[in-house]
């Protein structure tokens, strides 16, 4: 099915049921089984580049982080390594390369990937052909036992609702049709704002799936020790406002211009995620700038080791690492947050 056909189908849904919230539009555009952005792509580098696709050092240092947490957890004989939204599988491959340096951890590891897209699952199997992995729909389906959970640029594709205050009343942004049957943004009648948001202006976003995620982590960590580490972009404490963006072929495009053909993303509400996790009595560390975390985990040491091993590519590799850690590039805009079982105490590296 082409992007045009998905647009027609969305228009038909709106004609039948009325304007849809941004969250439903986002869900259809990303995950429709026939035409959704992730459902129909085995990769996305044409459209945007993530940290693991920028430098192998990103995944390798998360491998180091995993080794440190495993040691802190008392070297459990079995450790679930669970990745949420693994994309092409690059980060897991790089983590596992580093984890090979901890032979006992390598033996203890059981790898689970939480991935919605069937095509990306196939791509992950190819990337990780040398390893035993399993795919699951939800973190609830991962095996029991101690766990390290990681997710890079996973939270920013969770569907958001958007609210706008007009003349003192909050209204929800919706996707509707104009007289020419083109997709357009509009506003609902007045609604109550979901509780717990911290708007700093007349616009605010809400990600209902964050509640679900914290519920799942709380349930899991009440039975098995574990730490989750998410890296993404978004404000530290305030709720994001009007941050829905679409990317296609490296360019930012209008979110309604090519449903299913462009990636849709929004800033992560780190403040709300941290607040929900704290309210559930989980341990929260961060958000901490990605560059600070990677430097603490030894980015410059890894840069030297890789450069010495491959002098012909040393400058190129250094430039890629600089992209990850430099505050002017990804180092400050991207942040890491760790959410853990309270019994584990503060996460190392924060
Ligand atoms: C922006 S990509 C990031 C990929 C990878 N982590 C990286 O950094 O290169 C988002 C990933 O999350 C997956 N994803 C998005 N929503 C999901 C959901 N609700 N459940 C499982 N996977 C999801 C996508 O299919 C994709 O693999």
Coordinates of C-alpha atoms and ligand atoms in Angstrom, one line a residue:
X1 CA 0.0 0.0 0.0
X2 CA 1.4 3.4 -0.9
X3 CA 1.5 6.5 1.5
X4 CA -1.3 8.0 -0.7
X5 CA -3.5 5.0 0.1
X6 CA -2.9 5.4 3.8
X7 CA -3.9 9.0 3.5
X8 CA -7.1 7.9 1.8
X9 CA -7.8 5.4 4.5
X10 CA -7.2 8.0 7.3
X11 CA -9.5 10.4 5.4
X12 CA -12.2 7.6 5.3
X13 CA -11.8 7.0 9.0
X14 CA -12.2 10.7 9.8
X15 CA -15.3 10.9 7.5
X16 CA -16.8 8.0 9.3
X17 CA -15.8 8.7 13.0
X18 CA -14.9 12.4 13.0
X19 CA -11.5 14.1 13.6
X20 CA -9.0 11.8 15.4
X21 CA -6.6 12.8 18.2
X22 CA -2.9 13.2 17.2
X23 CA -2.1 10.1 19.2
X24 CA -4.3 7.9 16.9
X25 CA -2.9 9.6 13.8
X26 CA 0.7 8.9 15.1
X27 CA -0.1 5.3 15.9
X28 CA -1.6 4.6 12.4
X29 CA 1.3 6.4 10.6
X30 CA 4.0 4.5 12.5
X31 CA 2.4 1.1 13.0
X32 CA -0.3 0.4 10.4
X33 CA 0.6 -3.2 9.4
X34 CA 0.4 -2.4 5.6
X35 CA 1.7 1.2 5.3
X36 CA 3.0 2.3 8.7
X37 CA 6.4 3.9 8.7
X38 CA 8.1 1.3 10.9
X39 CA 6.0 -1.6 9.7
X40 CA 7.2 -1.1 6.1
X41 CA 10.9 -0.4 6.6
X42 CA 13.9 -2.5 7.4
X43 CA 15.9 0.6 8.2
X44 CA 15.5 4.4 8.5
X45 CA 19.0 5.9 8.0
X46 CA 17.8 7.6 4.8
X47 CA 15.5 9.7 7.0
X48 CA 17.4 10.1 10.3
X49 CA 20.5 8.8 12.0
X50 CA 20.5 7.6 15.6
X51 CA 23.4 7.4 18.1
X52 CA 24.1 3.6 17.5
X53 CA 24.1 4.3 13.8
X54 CA 26.5 7.2 14.3
X55 CA 29.3 5.3 16.1
X56 CA 29.8 1.7 17.5
X57 CA 31.1 3.3 20.7
X58 CA 27.5 4.2 21.8
X59 CA 26.4 0.5 22.0
X60 CA 29.9 -0.5 23.3
X61 CA 29.7 1.9 26.2
X62 CA 26.1 0.7 27.0
X63 CA 27.7 -2.7 27.1
X64 CA 30.2 -1.4 29.7
X65 CA 27.3 0.1 31.6
X66 CA 25.5 -3.3 31.6
X67 CA 28.7 -5.0 32.9
X68 CA 28.9 -2.5 35.8
X69 CA 25.3 -2.9 36.7
X70 CA 25.6 -6.7 36.6
X71 CA 28.5 -6.5 39.0
X72 CA 26.5 -4.2 41.3
X73 CA 23.6 -6.7 41.2
X74 CA 25.9 -9.4 42.6
X75 CA 26.8 -11.2 39.3
X76 CA 23.5 -13.1 38.9
X77 CA 24.0 -16.3 37.0
X78 CA 21.2 -15.4 34.6
X79 CA 20.7 -11.8 33.4
X80 CA 18.0 -10.8 30.9
X81 CA 19.2 -8.1 28.5
X82 CA 16.1 -6.6 27.1
X83 CA 16.1 -3.9 24.4
X84 CA 13.0 -1.9 23.6
X85 CA 12.7 -0.6 19.9
X86 CA 16.1 -2.0 18.7
X87 CA 15.8 -0.6 15.1
X88 CA 18.3 -2.4 12.9
X89 CA 19.9 -4.2 15.9
X90 CA 23.1 -2.2 15.7
X91 CA 23.2 -1.1 19.4
X92 CA 22.6 -4.7 20.7
X93 CA 25.4 -6.0 18.4
X94 CA 27.8 -3.4 19.7
X95 CA 26.8 -4.0 23.3
X96 CA 27.3 -7.7 22.9
X97 CA 30.8 -7.1 21.3
X98 CA 31.8 -5.3 24.4
X99 CA 30.1 -7.7 26.8
X100 CA 32.3 -10.5 25.3
X101 CA 35.0 -9.0 27.5
X102 CA 33.1 -10.1 30.5
X103 CA 33.0 -13.9 29.8
X104 CA 30.8 -14.7 32.8
X105 CA 28.3 -12.1 31.9
X106 CA 28.3 -13.3 28.3
X107 CA 27.4 -16.8 29.6
X108 CA 24.7 -15.4 31.9
X109 CA 23.0 -13.3 29.2
X110 CA 19.6 -14.0 27.8
X111 CA 18.7 -11.4 25.1
X112 CA 15.2 -10.3 24.4
X113 CA 14.1 -7.7 21.8
X114 CA 10.8 -5.8 22.1
X115 CA 10.0 -4.8 18.6
X116 CA 6.7 -3.9 16.9
X117 CA 7.7 -4.0 13.3
X118 CA 7.9 -7.4 11.5
X119 CA 10.4 -6.1 8.9
X120 CA 12.7 -4.6 11.6
X121 CA 12.5 -8.0 13.5
X122 CA 13.9 -9.7 10.4
X123 CA 16.6 -7.0 10.0
X124 CA 17.5 -7.5 13.7
X125 CA 17.8 -11.3 13.2
X126 CA 20.2 -10.6 10.3
X127 CA 22.3 -8.1 12.3
X128 CA 22.4 -10.5 15.3
X129 CA 22.7 -13.7 13.4
X130 CA 25.7 -14.8 15.5
X131 CA 23.7 -14.5 18.7
X132 CA 20.7 -16.2 20.3
X133 CA 17.8 -13.7 20.6
X134 CA 14.1 -13.8 21.1
X135 CA 11.5 -11.3 20.0
X136 CA 8.5 -10.3 22.1
X137 CA 5.6 -7.9 21.7
X138 CA 5.8 -6.4 25.2
X139 CA 8.2 -6.3 28.0
X140 CA 5.6 -8.4 30.0
X141 CA 6.5 -11.3 27.7
X142 CA 10.2 -11.2 28.5
X143 CA 11.5 -14.1 30.7
X144 CA 11.5 -13.6 34.5
X145 CA 14.6 -12.8 36.5
X146 CA 17.1 -10.0 36.9
X147 CA 17.1 -7.6 34.0
X148 CA 18.9 -4.8 32.3
X149 CA 16.5 -3.0 30.0
X150 CA 17.7 -0.5 27.4
X151 CA 16.0 1.7 24.8
X152 CA 17.5 4.4 22.6
X153 CA 15.1 6.7 20.7
X154 CA 12.2 4.4 21.8
X155 CA 10.2 6.8 24.0
X156 CA 10.1 9.5 21.3
X157 CA 7.9 7.4 19.0
X158 CA 5.3 6.7 21.6
X159 CA 2.1 8.4 20.5
X160 CA 1.4 11.8 22.1
X161 CA -1.8 13.8 22.7
X162 CA -1.6 17.5 22.3
X163 CA -3.6 20.1 24.2
X164 CA -4.0 23.8 23.4
X165 CA -5.5 26.4 25.8
X166 CA -7.9 28.8 24.0
X167 CA -9.6 31.6 26.0
X168 CA -8.9 29.7 29.2
X169 CA -10.2 26.3 28.1
X170 CA -8.1 23.3 27.1
X171 CA -8.9 21.7 23.8
X172 CA -7.3 18.6 22.2
X173 CA -5.5 18.9 18.8
X174 CA -7.1 16.6 16.3
X175 CA -6.5 15.6 12.7
X176 CA -9.5 16.4 10.5
X177 CA -10.4 17.2 6.9
X178 CA -10.9 20.5 5.1
X179 CA -13.4 21.2 2.4
X180 CA -10.9 19.7 -0.2
X181 CA -10.7 16.5 1.9
X182 CA -7.0 17.4 2.8
X183 CA -5.7 16.4 6.3
X184 CA -5.6 19.5 8.6
X185 CA -5.1 20.1 12.3
X186 CA -8.1 21.3 14.3
X187 CA -9.2 21.5 17.9
X188 CA -11.8 19.5 19.9
X189 CA -14.5 21.0 22.1
X190 CA -13.2 21.9 25.6
X191 CA -11.7 18.9 27.6
X192 CA -10.1 18.3 31.0
X193 CA -6.3 18.2 30.9
X194 CA -5.0 14.8 32.0
X195 CA -3.6 15.1 35.5
X196 CA 0.1 15.5 36.3
X197 CA 1.2 17.6 33.3
X198 CA 3.3 20.7 33.9
X199 CA 2.4 23.2 31.2
X200 CA 4.6 26.2 30.9
X201 CA 2.6 27.8 28.1
X202 CA -0.8 27.4 26.4
X203 CA 0.3 24.1 24.7
X204 CA 1.2 20.9 26.3
X205 CA 1.7 17.2 25.3
X206 CA 0.8 14.0 27.1
X207 CA 2.2 10.5 26.3
X208 CA -0.3 8.0 27.8
X209 CA 2.1 5.1 27.1
X210 CA 4.5 6.4 29.8
X211 CA 2.0 5.4 32.5
X212 CA 1.8 2.0 30.9
X213 CA 5.6 1.7 30.7
X214 CA 6.0 2.6 34.4
X215 CA 3.3 0.2 35.4
X216 CA 5.1 -2.6 33.6
X217 CA 8.5 -1.7 35.1
X218 CA 6.9 -1.5 38.6
X219 CA 5.3 -4.9 38.2
X220 CA 8.5 -6.5 36.9
X221 CA 10.8 -4.8 39.4
X222 CA 8.5 -5.8 42.3
X223 CA 9.3 -9.5 41.5
X224 CA 12.8 -9.3 39.9
X225 CA 15.6 -6.8 40.4
X226 CA 16.3 -4.7 37.3
X227 CA 17.4 -1.4 35.8
X228 CA 16.1 0.3 32.7
X229 CA 18.1 2.9 30.8
X230 CA 16.4 5.1 28.2
X231 CA 18.2 7.6 26.0
X232 CA 16.2 10.2 24.1
X233 CA 15.5 13.9 23.7
X234 CA 13.1 16.2 25.6
X235 CA 13.0 18.8 28.4
X236 CA 14.3 17.8 31.9
X237 CA 11.4 18.9 34.0
X238 CA 8.6 20.7 32.1
X239 CA 6.1 18.9 29.8
X240 CA 6.9 19.3 26.1
X241 CA 4.7 21.6 24.0
X242 CA 4.0 21.4 20.3
X243 CA 7.0 19.1 19.5
X244 CA 5.4 16.7 17.0
X245 CA 7.8 16.5 14.1
X246 CA 8.1 14.5 10.9
X247 CA 11.3 13.5 9.1
X248 CA 11.8 12.2 5.6
X249 CA 15.2 11.8 3.7
X250 CA 17.0 13.9 6.4
X251 CA 14.6 16.8 6.1
X252 CA 11.9 18.0 8.5
X253 CA 8.6 17.8 6.7
X254 CA 5.0 18.7 7.7
X255 CA 3.6 15.9 10.0
X256 CA 0.4 15.6 7.8
X257 CA 2.2 15.7 4.4
X258 CA 3.0 12.0 4.0
X259 CA 1.3 9.7 6.4
X260 CA 3.3 6.5 6.8
X261 CA 6.1 7.9 4.5
X262 CA 7.8 10.0 7.1
X263 CA 8.9 9.3 10.7
X264 CA 6.8 11.0 13.4
X265 CA 8.5 11.8 16.7
X266 CA 8.0 14.1 19.7
X267 CA 10.0 15.2 22.7
X268 CA 10.0 12.9 25.7
X269 CA 8.5 14.2 28.9
X270 CA 11.4 13.2 31.2
X271 CA 9.9 15.1 34.1
X272 CA 6.6 13.2 33.9
X273 CA 8.4 9.8 33.4
X274 CA 10.6 10.5 36.5
X275 CA 7.6 11.7 38.5
X276 CA 5.5 8.6 37.6
X277 CA 8.4 6.3 38.5
X278 CA 9.1 8.1 41.8
X279 CA 5.4 7.9 42.7
X280 CA 5.6 4.1 42.1
X281 CA 8.6 4.1 44.5
X282 CA 11.1 3.1 41.8
X283 CA 14.7 4.4 41.9
X284 CA 15.2 7.2 39.4
X285 CA 18.5 8.6 38.2
X286 CA 18.9 11.4 35.7
X287 CA 18.0 12.7 33.3
X288 CA 21.7 13.2 32.6
X289 CA 23.2 14.5 29.4
X290 CA 24.2 11.7 27.0
X291 CA 27.7 13.2 26.6
X292 CA 28.3 13.3 30.3
X293 CA 27.2 9.6 30.7
X294 CA 29.3 8.5 27.7
X295 CA 32.4 10.3 28.9
X296 CA 32.0 8.8 32.4
X297 CA 31.8 5.3 30.8
X298 CA 35.1 5.9 29.0
X299 CA 34.3 7.4 25.5
X300 CA 37.8 8.8 25.2
X301 CA 39.5 5.6 26.2
X302 CA 37.5 3.7 23.6
X303 CA 38.2 6.3 21.0
X304 CA 42.0 5.8 21.6
X305 CA 41.8 2.0 21.5
X306 CA 39.8 2.1 18.3
X307 CA 42.0 4.7 16.7
X308 CA 45.2 2.8 17.6
X309 CA 43.7 -0.4 16.2
X310 CA 42.7 1.3 12.9
X311 CA 44.8 4.4 12.3
X312 CA 43.4 4.9 8.7
X313 CA 39.9 5.5 10.2
X314 CA 41.0 7.2 13.4
X315 CA 39.9 10.7 12.4
X316 CA 36.5 9.5 11.0
X317 CA 35.8 7.5 14.2
X318 CA 36.8 10.4 16.4
X319 CA 34.5 12.7 14.6
X320 CA 31.6 10.2 15.0
X321 CA 32.3 10.0 18.8
X322 CA 32.5 13.7 19.0
X323 CA 29.0 13.9 17.5
X324 CA 27.7 11.7 20.3
X325 CA 29.4 13.6 23.2
X326 CA 29.7 17.2 22.1
X327 CA 27.2 19.5 23.9
X328 CA 26.9 21.3 20.6
X329 CA 25.8 18.1 18.8
X330 CA 24.0 15.2 20.5
X331 CA 25.8 15.3 23.8
X332 CA 23.5 17.7 25.6
X333 CA 20.2 17.5 23.7
X334 CA 20.0 13.7 24.3
X335 CA 19.6 12.6 27.8
X336 CA 19.7 9.3 29.7
X337 CA 17.3 8.3 32.5
X338 CA 17.6 5.2 34.6
X339 CA 14.6 3.6 36.3
X340 CA 15.4 0.8 38.7
X341 CA 14.1 -1.6 41.4
X342 CA 14.5 0.4 44.6
X343 CA 16.5 -2.4 46.2
X344 CA 19.3 -1.7 43.7
X345 CA 19.9 1.9 44.9
X346 CA 21.3 4.6 42.6
X347 CA 22.5 3.5 39.1
X348 CA 26.2 3.7 38.5
X349 CA 27.3 6.3 35.9
X350 CA 24.8 8.9 37.0
Ligands
LIG1 C1 13.6 5.7 16.2 S1 13.8 3.9 16.1 C2 15.2 3.7 17.1 C3 15.9 2.4 16.7 C4 17.2 2.1 17.5 N1 16.9 2.1 18.9 C5 18.3 3.1 17.3 O1 18.6 3.9 18.1 O2 18.8 3.1 16.1 C6 12.4 3.3 17.0 C7 12.3 1.8 17.2 O3 11.3 1.5 18.1 C8 10.4 0.6 17.5 N2 9.1 0.8 18.1 C9 8.4 2.0 18.1 N3 7.2 1.9 18.8 C10 7.2 0.6 19.3 C11 6.4 -0.1 20.2 N4 5.2 0.5 20.7 N5 6.7 -1.3 20.6 C12 7.8 -1.9 20.1 N6 8.7 -1.3 19.3 C13 8.4 0.0 18.9 C14 10.5 0.9 16.0 O4 10.0 -0.1 15.2 C15 12.0 1.1 15.9 O5 12.7 -0.2 16.0

